[in-house]
Each structure stands twice: as structure tokens, then as C-alpha cells.
mmCIF file of C-alpha atoms and ligand atoms in Angstrom:
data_model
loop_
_atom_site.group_PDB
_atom_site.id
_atom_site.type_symbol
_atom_site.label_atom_id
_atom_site.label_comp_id
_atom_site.label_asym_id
_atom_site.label_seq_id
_atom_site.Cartn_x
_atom_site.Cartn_y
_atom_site.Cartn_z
ATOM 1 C CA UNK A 1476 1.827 222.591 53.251
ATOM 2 C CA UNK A 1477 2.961 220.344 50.413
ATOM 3 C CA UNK A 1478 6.109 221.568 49.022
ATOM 4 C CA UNK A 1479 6.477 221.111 45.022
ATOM 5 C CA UNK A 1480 9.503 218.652 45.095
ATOM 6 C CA UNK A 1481 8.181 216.556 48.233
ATOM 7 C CA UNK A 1482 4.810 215.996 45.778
ATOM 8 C CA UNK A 1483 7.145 215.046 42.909
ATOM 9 C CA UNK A 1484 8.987 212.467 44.734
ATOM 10 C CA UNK A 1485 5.678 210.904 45.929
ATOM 11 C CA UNK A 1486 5.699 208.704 43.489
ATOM 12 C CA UNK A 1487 9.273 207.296 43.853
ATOM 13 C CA UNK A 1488 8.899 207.542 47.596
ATOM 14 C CA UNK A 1489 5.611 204.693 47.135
ATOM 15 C CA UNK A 1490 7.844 202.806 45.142
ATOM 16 C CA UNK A 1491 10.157 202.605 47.864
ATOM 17 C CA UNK A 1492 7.754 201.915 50.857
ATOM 18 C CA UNK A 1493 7.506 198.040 50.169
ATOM 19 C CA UNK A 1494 10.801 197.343 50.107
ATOM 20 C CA UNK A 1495 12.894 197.515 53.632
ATOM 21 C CA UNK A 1496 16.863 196.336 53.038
ATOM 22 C CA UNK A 1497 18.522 199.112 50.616
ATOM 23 C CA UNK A 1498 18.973 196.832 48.336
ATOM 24 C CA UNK A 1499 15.678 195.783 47.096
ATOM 25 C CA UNK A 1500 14.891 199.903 47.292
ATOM 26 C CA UNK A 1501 17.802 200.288 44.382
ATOM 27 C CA UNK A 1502 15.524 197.143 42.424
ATOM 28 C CA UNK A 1503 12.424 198.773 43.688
ATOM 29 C CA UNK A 1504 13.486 202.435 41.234
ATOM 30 C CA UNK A 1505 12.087 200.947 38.137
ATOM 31 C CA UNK A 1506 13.612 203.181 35.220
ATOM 32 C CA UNK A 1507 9.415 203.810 34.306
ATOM 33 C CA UNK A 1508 9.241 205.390 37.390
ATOM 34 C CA UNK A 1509 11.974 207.476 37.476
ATOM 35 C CA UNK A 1510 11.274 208.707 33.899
ATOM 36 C CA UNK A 1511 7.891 209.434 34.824
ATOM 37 C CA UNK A 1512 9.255 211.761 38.160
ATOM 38 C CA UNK A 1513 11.521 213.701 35.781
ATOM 39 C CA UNK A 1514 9.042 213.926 33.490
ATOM 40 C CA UNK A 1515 6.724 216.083 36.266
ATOM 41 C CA UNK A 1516 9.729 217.742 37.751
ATOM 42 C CA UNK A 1517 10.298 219.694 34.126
ATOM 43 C CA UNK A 1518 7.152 219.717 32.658
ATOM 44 C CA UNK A 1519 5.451 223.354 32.738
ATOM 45 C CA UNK A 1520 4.518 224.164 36.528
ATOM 46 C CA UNK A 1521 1.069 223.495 37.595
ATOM 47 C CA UNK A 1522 -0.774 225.119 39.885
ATOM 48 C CA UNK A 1523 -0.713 224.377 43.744
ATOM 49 C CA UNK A 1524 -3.103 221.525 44.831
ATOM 50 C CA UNK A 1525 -6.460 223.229 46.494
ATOM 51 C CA UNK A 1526 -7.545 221.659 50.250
ATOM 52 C CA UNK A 1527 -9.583 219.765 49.068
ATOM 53 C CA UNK A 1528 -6.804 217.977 46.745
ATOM 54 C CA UNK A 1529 -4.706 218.066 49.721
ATOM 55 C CA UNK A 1530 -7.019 216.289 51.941
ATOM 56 C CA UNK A 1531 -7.584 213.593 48.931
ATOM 57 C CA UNK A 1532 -4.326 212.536 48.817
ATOM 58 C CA UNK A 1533 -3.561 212.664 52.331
ATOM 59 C CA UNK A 1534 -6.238 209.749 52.602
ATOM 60 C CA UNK A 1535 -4.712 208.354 49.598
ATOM 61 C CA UNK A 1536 -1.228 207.933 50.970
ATOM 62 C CA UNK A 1537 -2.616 206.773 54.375
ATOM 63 C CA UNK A 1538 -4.499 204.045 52.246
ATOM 64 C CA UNK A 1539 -0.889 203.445 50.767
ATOM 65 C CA UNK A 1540 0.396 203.127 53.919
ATOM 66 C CA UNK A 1541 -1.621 200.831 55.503
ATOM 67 C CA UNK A 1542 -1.143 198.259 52.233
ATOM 68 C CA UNK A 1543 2.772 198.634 52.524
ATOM 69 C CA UNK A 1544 1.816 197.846 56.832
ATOM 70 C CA UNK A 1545 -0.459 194.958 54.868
ATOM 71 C CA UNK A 1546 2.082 193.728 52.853
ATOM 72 C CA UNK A 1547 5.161 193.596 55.554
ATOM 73 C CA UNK A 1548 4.308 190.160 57.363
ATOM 74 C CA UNK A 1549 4.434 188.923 54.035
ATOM 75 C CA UNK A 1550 7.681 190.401 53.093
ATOM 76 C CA UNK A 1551 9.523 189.585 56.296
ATOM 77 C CA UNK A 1552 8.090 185.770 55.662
ATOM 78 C CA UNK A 1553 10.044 185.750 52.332
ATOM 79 C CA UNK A 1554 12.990 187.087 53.590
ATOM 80 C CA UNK A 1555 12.608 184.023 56.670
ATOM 81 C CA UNK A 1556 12.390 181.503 53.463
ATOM 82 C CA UNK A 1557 14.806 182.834 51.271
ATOM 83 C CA UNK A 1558 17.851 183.098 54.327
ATOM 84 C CA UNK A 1559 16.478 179.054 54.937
ATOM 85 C CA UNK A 1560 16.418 178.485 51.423
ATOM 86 C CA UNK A 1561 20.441 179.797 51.438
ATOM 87 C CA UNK A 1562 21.621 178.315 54.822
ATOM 88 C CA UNK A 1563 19.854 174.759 53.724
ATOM 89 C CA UNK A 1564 22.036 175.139 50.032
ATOM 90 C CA UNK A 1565 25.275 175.731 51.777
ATOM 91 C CA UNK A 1566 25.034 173.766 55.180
ATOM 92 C CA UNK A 1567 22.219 170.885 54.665
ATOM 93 C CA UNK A 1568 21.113 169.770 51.349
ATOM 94 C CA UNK A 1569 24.386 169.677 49.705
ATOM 95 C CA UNK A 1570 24.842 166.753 48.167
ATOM 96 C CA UNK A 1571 27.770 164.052 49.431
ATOM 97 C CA UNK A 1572 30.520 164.456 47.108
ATOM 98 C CA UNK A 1573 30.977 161.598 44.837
ATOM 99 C CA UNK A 1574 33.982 159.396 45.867
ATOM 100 C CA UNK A 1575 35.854 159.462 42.440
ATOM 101 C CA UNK A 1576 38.819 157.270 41.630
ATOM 102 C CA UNK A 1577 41.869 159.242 41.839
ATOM 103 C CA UNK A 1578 43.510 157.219 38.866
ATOM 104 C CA UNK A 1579 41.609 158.397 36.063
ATOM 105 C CA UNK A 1580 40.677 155.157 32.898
ATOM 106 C CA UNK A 1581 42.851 157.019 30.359
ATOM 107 C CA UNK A 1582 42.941 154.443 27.877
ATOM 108 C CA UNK A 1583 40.368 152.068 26.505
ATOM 109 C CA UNK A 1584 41.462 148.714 25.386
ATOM 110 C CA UNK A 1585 38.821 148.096 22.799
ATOM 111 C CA UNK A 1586 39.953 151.544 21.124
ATOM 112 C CA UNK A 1587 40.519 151.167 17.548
ATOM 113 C CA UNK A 1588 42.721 154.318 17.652
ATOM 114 C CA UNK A 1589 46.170 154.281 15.841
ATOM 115 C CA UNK A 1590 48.284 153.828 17.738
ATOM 116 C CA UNK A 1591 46.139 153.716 21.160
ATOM 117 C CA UNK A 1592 49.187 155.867 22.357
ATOM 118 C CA UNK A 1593 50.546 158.756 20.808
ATOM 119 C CA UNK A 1594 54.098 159.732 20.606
ATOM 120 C CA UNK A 1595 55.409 161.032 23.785
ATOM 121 C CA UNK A 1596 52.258 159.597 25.943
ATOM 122 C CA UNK A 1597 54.500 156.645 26.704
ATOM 123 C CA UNK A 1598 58.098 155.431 26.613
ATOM 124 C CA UNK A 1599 58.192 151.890 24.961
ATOM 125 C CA UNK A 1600 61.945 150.153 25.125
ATOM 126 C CA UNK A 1601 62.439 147.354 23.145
ATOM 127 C CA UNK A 1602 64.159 144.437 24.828
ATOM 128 C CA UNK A 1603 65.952 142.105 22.673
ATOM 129 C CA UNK A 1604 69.111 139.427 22.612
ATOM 130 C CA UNK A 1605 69.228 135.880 22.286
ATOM 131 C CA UNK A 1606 67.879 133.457 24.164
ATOM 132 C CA UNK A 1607 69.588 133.339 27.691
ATOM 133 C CA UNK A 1608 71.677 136.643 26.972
ATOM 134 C CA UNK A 1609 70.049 137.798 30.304
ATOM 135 C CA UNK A 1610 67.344 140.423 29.394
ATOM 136 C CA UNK A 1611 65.299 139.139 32.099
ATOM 137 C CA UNK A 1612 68.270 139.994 34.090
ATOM 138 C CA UNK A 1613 68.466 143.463 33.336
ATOM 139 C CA UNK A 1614 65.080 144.521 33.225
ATOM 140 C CA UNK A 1615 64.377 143.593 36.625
ATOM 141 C CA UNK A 1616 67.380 145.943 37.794
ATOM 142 C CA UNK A 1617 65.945 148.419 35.851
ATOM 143 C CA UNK A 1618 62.156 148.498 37.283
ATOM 144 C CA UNK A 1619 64.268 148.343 40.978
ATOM 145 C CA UNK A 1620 65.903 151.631 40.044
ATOM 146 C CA UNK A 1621 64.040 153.325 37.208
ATOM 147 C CA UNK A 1622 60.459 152.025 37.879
ATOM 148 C CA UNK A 1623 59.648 150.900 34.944
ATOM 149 C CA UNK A 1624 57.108 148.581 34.112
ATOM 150 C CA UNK A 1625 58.482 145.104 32.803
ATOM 151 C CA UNK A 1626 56.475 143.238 30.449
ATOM 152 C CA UNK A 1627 58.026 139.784 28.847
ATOM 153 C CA UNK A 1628 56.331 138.865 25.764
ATOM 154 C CA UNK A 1629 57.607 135.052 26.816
ATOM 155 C CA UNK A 1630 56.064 135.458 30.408
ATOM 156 C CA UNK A 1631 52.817 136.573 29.108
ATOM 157 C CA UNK A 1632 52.620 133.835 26.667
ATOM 158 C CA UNK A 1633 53.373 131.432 29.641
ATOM 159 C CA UNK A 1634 50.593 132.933 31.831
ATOM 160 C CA UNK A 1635 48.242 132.640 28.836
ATOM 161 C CA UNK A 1636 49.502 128.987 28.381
ATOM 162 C CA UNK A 1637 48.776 128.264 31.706
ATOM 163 C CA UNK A 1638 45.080 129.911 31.704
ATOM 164 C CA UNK A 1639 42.697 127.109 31.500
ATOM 165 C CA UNK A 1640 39.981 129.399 30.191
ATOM 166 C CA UNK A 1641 42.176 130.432 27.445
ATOM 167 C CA UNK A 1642 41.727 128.484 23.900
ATOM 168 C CA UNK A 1643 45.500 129.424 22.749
ATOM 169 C CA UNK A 1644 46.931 127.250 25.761
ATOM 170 C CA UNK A 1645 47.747 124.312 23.424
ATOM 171 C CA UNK A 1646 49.080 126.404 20.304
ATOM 172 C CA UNK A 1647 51.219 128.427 22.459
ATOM 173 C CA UNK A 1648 52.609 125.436 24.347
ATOM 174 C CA UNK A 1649 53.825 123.695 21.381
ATOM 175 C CA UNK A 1650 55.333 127.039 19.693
ATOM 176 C CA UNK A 1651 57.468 127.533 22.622
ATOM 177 C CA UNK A 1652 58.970 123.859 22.615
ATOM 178 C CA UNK A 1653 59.510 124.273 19.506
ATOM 179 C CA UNK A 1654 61.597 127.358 19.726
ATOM 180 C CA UNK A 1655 58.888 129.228 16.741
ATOM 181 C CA UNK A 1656 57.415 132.697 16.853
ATOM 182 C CA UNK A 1657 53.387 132.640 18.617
ATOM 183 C CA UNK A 1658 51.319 134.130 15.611
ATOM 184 C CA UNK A 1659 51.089 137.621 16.672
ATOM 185 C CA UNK A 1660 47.909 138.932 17.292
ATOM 186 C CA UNK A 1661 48.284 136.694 20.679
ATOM 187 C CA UNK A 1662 51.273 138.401 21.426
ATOM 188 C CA UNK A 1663 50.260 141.603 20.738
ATOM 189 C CA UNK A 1664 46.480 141.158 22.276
ATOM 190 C CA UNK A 1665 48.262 140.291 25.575
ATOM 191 C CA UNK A 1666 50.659 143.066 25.286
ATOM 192 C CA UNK A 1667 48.186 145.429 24.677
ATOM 193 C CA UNK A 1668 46.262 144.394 27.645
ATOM 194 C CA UNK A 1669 49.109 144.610 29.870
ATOM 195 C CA UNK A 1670 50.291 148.149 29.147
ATOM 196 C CA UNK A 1671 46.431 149.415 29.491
ATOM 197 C CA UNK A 1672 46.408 147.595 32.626
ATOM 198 C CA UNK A 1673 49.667 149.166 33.939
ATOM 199 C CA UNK A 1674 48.892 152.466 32.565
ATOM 200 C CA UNK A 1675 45.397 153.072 33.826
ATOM 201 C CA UNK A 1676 45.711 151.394 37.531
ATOM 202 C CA UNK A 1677 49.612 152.789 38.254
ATOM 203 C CA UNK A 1678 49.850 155.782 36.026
ATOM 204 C CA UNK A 1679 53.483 154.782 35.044
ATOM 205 C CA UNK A 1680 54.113 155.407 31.363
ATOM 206 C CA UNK A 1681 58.051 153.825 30.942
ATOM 207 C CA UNK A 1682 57.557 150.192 29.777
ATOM 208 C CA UNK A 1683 60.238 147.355 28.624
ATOM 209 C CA UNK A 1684 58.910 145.230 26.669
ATOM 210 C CA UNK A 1685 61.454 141.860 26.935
ATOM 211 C CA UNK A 1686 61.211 139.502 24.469
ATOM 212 C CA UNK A 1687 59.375 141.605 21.563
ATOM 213 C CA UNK A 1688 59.296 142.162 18.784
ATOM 214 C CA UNK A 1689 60.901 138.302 17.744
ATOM 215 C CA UNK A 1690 59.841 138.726 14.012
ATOM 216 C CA UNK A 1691 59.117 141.570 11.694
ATOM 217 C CA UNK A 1692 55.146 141.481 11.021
ATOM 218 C CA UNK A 1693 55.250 141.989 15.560
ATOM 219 C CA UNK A 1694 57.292 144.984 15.024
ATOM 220 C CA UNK A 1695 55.188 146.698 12.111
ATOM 221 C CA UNK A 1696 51.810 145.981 13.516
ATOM 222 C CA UNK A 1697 52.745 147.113 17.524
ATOM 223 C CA UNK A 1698 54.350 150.170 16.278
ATOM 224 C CA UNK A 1699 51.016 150.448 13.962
ATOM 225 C CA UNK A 1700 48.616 149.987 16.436
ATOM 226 C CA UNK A 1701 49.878 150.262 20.118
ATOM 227 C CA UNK A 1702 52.872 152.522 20.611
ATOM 228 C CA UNK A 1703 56.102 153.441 18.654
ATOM 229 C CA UNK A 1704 59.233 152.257 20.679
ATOM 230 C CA UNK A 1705 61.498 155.090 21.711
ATOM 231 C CA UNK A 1706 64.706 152.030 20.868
ATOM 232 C CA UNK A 1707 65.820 149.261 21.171
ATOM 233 C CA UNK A 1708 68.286 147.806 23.579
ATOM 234 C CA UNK A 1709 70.090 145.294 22.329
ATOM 235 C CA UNK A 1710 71.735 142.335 24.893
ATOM 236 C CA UNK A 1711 75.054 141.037 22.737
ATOM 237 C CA UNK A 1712 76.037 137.864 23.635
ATOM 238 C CA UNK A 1713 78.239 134.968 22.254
ATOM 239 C CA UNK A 1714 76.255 131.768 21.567
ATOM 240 C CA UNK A 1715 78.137 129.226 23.586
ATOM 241 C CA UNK A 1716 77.858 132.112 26.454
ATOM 242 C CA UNK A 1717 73.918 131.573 26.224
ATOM 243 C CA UNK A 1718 73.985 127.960 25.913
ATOM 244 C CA UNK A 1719 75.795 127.542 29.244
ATOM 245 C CA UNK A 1720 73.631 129.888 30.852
ATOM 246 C CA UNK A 1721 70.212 128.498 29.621
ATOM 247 C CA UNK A 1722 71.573 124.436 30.349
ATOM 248 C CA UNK A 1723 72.338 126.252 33.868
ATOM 249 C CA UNK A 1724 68.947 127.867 34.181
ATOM 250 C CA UNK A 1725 67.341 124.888 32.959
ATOM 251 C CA UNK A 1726 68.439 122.969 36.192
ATOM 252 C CA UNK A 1727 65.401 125.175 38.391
ATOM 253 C CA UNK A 1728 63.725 126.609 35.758
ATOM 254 C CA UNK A 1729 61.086 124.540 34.844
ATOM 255 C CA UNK A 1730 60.711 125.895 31.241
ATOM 256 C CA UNK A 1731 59.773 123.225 28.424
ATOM 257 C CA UNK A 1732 62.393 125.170 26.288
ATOM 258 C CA UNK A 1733 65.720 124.991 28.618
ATOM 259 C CA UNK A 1734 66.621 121.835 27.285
ATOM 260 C CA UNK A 1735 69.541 121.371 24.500
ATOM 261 C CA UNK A 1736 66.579 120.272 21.913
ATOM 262 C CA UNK A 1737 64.381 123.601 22.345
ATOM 263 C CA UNK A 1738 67.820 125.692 23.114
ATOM 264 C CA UNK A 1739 68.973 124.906 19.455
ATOM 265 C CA UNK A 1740 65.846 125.325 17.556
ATOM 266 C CA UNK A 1741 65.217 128.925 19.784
ATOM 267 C CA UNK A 1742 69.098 129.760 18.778
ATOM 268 C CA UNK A 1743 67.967 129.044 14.848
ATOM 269 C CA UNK A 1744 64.817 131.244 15.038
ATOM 270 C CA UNK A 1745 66.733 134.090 17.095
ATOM 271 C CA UNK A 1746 69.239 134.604 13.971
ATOM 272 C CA UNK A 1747 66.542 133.647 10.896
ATOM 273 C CA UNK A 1748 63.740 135.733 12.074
ATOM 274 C CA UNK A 1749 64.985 137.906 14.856
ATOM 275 C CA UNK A 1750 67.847 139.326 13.740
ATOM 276 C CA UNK A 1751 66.199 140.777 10.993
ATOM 277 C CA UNK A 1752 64.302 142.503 13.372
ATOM 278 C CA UNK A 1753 67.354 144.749 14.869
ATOM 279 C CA UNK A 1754 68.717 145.291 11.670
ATOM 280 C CA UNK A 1755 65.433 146.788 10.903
ATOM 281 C CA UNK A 1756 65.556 149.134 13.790
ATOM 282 C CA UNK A 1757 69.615 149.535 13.610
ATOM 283 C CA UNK A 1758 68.901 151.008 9.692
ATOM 284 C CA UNK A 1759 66.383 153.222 11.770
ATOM 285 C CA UNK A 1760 69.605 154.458 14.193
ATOM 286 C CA UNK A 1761 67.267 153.078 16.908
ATOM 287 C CA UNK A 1762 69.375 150.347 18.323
ATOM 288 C CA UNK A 1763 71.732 150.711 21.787
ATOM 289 C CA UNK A 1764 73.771 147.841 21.887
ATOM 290 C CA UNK A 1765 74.674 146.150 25.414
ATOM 291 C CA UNK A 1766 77.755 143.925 25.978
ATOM 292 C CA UNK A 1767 76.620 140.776 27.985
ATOM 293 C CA UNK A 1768 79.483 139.022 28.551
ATOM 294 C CA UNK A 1769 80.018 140.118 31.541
ATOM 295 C CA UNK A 1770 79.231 140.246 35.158
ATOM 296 C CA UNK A 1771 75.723 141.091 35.997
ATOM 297 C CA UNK A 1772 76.775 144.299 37.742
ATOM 298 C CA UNK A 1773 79.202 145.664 35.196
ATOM 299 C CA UNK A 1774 76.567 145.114 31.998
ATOM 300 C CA UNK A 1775 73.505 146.941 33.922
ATOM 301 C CA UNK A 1776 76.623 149.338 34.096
ATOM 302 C CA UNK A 1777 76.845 149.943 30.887
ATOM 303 C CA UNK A 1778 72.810 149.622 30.658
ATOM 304 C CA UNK A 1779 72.488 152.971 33.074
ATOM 305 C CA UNK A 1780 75.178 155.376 31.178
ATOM 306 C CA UNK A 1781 73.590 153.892 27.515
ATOM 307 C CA UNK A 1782 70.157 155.055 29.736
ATOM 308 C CA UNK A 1783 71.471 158.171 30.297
ATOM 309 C CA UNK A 1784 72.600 159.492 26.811
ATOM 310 C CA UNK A 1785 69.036 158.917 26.028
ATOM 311 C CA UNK A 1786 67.675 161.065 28.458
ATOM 312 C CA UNK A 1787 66.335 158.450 30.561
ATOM 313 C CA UNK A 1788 67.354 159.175 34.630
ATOM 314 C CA UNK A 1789 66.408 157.592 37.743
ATOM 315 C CA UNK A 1790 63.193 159.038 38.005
HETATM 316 N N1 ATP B 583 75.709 138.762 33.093
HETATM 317 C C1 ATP B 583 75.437 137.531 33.486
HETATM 318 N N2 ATP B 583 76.403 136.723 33.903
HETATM 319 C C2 ATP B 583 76.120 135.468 34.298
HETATM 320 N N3 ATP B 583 74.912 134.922 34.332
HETATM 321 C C3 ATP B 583 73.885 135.688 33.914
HETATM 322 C C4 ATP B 583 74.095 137.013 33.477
HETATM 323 N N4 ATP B 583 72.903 137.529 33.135
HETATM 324 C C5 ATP B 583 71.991 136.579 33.333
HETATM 325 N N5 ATP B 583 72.574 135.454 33.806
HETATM 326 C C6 ATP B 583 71.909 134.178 34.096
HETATM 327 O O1 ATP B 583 71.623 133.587 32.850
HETATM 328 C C7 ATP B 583 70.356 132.983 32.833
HETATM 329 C C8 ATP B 583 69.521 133.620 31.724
HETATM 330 O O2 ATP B 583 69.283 134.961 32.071
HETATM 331 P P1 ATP B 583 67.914 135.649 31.737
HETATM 332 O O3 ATP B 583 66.806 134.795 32.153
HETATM 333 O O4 ATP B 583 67.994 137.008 32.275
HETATM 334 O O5 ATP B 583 68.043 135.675 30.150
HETATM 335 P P2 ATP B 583 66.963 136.048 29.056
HETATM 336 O O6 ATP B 583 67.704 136.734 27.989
HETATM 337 O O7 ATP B 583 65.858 136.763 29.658
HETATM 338 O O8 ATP B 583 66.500 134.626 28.596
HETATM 339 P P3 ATP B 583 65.208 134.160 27.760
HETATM 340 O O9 ATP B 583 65.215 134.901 26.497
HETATM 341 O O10 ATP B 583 65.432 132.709 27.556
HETATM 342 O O11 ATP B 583 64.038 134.435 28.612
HETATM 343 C C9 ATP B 583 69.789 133.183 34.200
HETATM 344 O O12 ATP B 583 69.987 132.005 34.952
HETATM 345 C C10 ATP B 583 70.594 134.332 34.777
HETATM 346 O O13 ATP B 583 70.726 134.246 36.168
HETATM 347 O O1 LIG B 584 57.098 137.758 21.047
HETATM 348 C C1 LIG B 584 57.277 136.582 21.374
HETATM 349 C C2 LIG B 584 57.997 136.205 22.495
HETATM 350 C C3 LIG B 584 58.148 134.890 22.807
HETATM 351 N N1 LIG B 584 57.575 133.961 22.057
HETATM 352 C C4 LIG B 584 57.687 132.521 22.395
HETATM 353 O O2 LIG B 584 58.025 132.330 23.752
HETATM 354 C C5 LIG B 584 59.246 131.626 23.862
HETATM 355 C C6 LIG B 584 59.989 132.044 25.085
HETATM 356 O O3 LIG B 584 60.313 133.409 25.036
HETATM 357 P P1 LIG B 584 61.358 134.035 26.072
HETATM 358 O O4 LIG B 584 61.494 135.468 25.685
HETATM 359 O O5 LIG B 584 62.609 133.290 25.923
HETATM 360 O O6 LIG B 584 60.777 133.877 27.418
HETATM 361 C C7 LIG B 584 59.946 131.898 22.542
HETATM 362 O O7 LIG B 584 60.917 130.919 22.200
HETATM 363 C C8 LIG B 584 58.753 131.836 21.587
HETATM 364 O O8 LIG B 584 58.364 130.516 21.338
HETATM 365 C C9 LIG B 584 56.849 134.313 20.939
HETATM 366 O O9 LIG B 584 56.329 133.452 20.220
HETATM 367 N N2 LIG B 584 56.710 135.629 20.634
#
């Protein structure tokens, strides 16, 4: 005999009999269905189902049956595909990874951004003095124990000089001779370049920049479009303390501008159109003022503890 509920459930039970795994039976309960169940299980009672009704849906559920028998190749076929499909995602076909640069290009050159860097995203100390004061000096000790980077204005001219692809070699060649300022968008174009450079391949962000800025248009438009110097340290030195040193240096150096000639006119520029300069930034309360008359040793002394009120530490 059919019992009332067992004929009531038929319906979900058929709904059921495709799926196997428990969870596609939870999918399988469409709401529609189970509205439609409820909606049999408290309508008003009908009356029981005669033999003959019995018998019919007997044969109908066999029928059932033997489509949900029909249908299970099929079904265990997609099951095959779709466990392939997920083993092939996780194991085979992922793609290689792509080998990315661990450096990341944080800064483009061309960038007409102003200032490329903004305050805080780099430390820029001015390095300034007179000729042959000995900021070379210094800043090497100071990339040795502080890694910073070292840029001289006067080096990169040199290189630039020396370029033979370059079409300021000849202008910049006769402006250092001649102890005068390189116009400055040379300066500052090869400045720019360099810090980029240092930044994006190294990461390093604490940059002296030696030699720079000589006159006050430098200053203005670096601050304006590259970075804003955190200060300036300042190498004090008597003149006829840098003369001796330069004629000294002059004996290996090389330079076209250690010679007594070049030494005076550099001393003249230094004081007409460098000097302004550090008054500039002194007004400002950003100068630190170094004592260089003195052994190497005991000025990078005084370099470190002026370093330190700053808040600038070893690393
Ligand atoms: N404190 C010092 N005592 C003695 N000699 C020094 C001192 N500092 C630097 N020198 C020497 O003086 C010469 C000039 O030094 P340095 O090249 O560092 O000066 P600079 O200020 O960078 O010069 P420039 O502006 O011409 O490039 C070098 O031969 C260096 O060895
Ligand atoms: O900003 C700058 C820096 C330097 N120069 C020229 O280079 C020489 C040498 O500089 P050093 O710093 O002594 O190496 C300097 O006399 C200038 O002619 C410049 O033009 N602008």
C-alpha cells in the first residue's frame, strides 16, 4: 500500500534520484519543488489512489527509474571531467609564474611631476665649501659608513665632458677651466638622471649631492623640480688652506682646473655666486656648518655628531 506522506514526497524523492554526492541532492531541492510538496501535503485530503492508479504509477516510477539508470554513465562521465578539469588547474596547466624584477621602476625620468620626489621619499644633503675644502673627502667616508649615495655635480660634468656622444663636451670643458658655473639645465639633467638611476636599480633613498647647488637659479629650479634638500652641510675652510691643498692635488690629479690660473678664477666664483647660495639656505636655518681645518679624521668627526642631531644614524 502507498502510504499518504511516501506519495507526497514522490515528487522530491524524483528530484533527488539524478543526483548521487549529497551535495548536488541539496542543489537538486529546487525551492519550486518544495513549494509544490507542501502545497499537496496541506491542501484538503484526497481520496486514496484506486489499483488501477496504483499500478499506473508504479510503471511510471519504474520508467523514472530506468531514465535516472539512463542518465548515470553520463553523470559519472562529468564528474571524471570536472575532477580532471580541477587536478589539470592546480597541478598541470598553471601557468609559469612570471619572473618579475624584485626592484620595482619607481620613478620615471621623463616625469614632468613637481618635484619628481616628494618630501620624505628621499633625503637630499647638500654638499658645499670651496674649492679643495675636501667635500670629496667627506662624502666618501660617509657612503663607507652611512651608505649613502654620492653624486658630484663636478664628476658628472667630467663624465659628460668626456662622453664623445655628448654635444655639451666642449661647453662644459671650457666652463670648468675657467672656474664659471655650467648653465644648469646640464647640471641638473645629469643630476636628475643619476638619482633615478640610483633610486630605481639600488633602492637607496639618502643622496649627497657634492658640488651643488654653485649658484642660485641651480638651487631654485632642483628644489622646484627634483627634490627639496633636507640641508646643507657646509665644509669651512680658510682660502690659503684650499690653495695648498688643490696645488697638492693638482700634482696626480689630472684636472684642467688644479692649476694656480683655474684655482683663482674657481676661488672668485665660489664667493660671487656661491656664497650667496648658503646664505640663502642659512636665512632658511638649513645650513650645518663643518670645520675643515683639520685632520681628515677629526672633521668627519664632527661630520657624524652634526649627522646625528639631525636624525641621520648609521643605517
Ligand atoms: N682635512 C684634510 N686635511 C688635509 N688634506 C685634506 C683634507 N681633506 C681633504 N684633503 C685633501 O685635499 C684635497 C682636496 O680634497 P677634496 O678633493 O676632498 O676637496 P673638494 O672640496 O671635493 O674639492 P673640489 O671642490 O675641487 O672638488 C685632496 O687632495 C684631499 O686628499
Ligand atoms: O653645479 C656645478 C658643479 C660644478 N660645476 C663646474 O665644475 C667645476 C668643478 O667642480 P668641482 O665640484 O670642483 O669638481 C666647477 O669649477 C664648475 O666649473 C658647475 O658648473 N656646476
Amino acid at each position: 500500500m502507498f502510504s499518504q506522506s511516501a506519495w507526497l514526497i514522490a515528487p522530491l524523492k524524483s528530484q533527488m534520484a539524478i543526483c548521487t554526492s549529497s551535495r548536488c541532492c541539496r542543489l537538486a531541492l529546487s525551492p519550486v519543488a518544495v513549494q509544490h510538496s507542501f502545497r499537496r501535503l496541506y491542501s484538503s485530503p484526497s481520496p486514496p489512489p484506486s489499483p488501477q492508479q496504483q499500478h499506473q504509477h508504479q510503471q511510471q516510477q519504474q520508467k523514472k527509474k530506468r531514465r535516472g539508470n539512463n542518465l548515470l554513465p553520463l553523470l559519472l562521465l562529468g564528474i571524471a571531467a570536472g575532477g580532471l578539469t580541477y587536478y589539470n588547474l592546480k597541478h598541470v596547466s598553471k601557468p609559469p609564474r612570471a619572473s618579475v624584477d624584485p626592484i620595482k621602476v619607481r620613478k620615471e625620468l621623463e616625469s614632468t611631476e613637481k618635484p619628481l620626489f616628494h618630501p620624505g621619499e628621499i633625503d637630499v644633503i647638500f654638499v658645499l665649501g670651496g674649492p679643495g675644502a675636501g667635500k670629496g673627502t667627506q662624502c666618501q667616508k660617509l657612503v663607507d659608513q652611512y651608505h649613502f649615495v654620492h653624486l658630484s655635480a663636478g664628476d658628472l660634468l667630467r663624465a659628460e665632458q668626456k662622453d664623445p656622444d655628448s654635444q655639451y663636451g666642449e661647453l662644459i670643458a671650457d666652463c670648468i677651466k675657467e672656474g664659471i658655473i655650467v648653465p644648469q639645465e646640464i647640471t641638473i639633467a645629469l643630476l636628475r638622471k643619476a638619482i633615478v638611476k640610483n633610486y630605481n636599480s639600488t633602492g637607496k633613498t639618502r643622496f649627497l649631492v657634492d658640488g651643488f647647488p654653485r649658484k642660485m637659479d641651480q638651487a631654485l629650479s632642483f628644489e622646484d623640480q627634483v627634490a627639496q634638500s633636507k640641508f646643507v652641510l657646509f665644509f669651512e675652510c680658510p682660502e690659503d688652506v684650499m690653495l695648498e691643498r688643490l696645488l697638492q692635488r693638482g700634482k696626480t690629479s689630472g684636472r684642467s682646473d688644479d692649476n694656480i690660473e683655474s684655482i683663482k678664477k674657481r676661488f672668485r666664483t665660489f664667493l660671487e655666486t656661491s656664497m650667496p647660495v648658503i646664505n640663502y639656505y642659512e636665512k632658511k636655518g638649513k645650513v650645518v656648518k663643518v670645520n675643515c681645518d683639520r685632520p681628515v679624521d677629526e672633521v668627519f668627526d664632527h661630520v657624524v655628531s652634526h649627522l646625528e642631531k639631525e636624525g641621520i644614524s648609521k643605517n
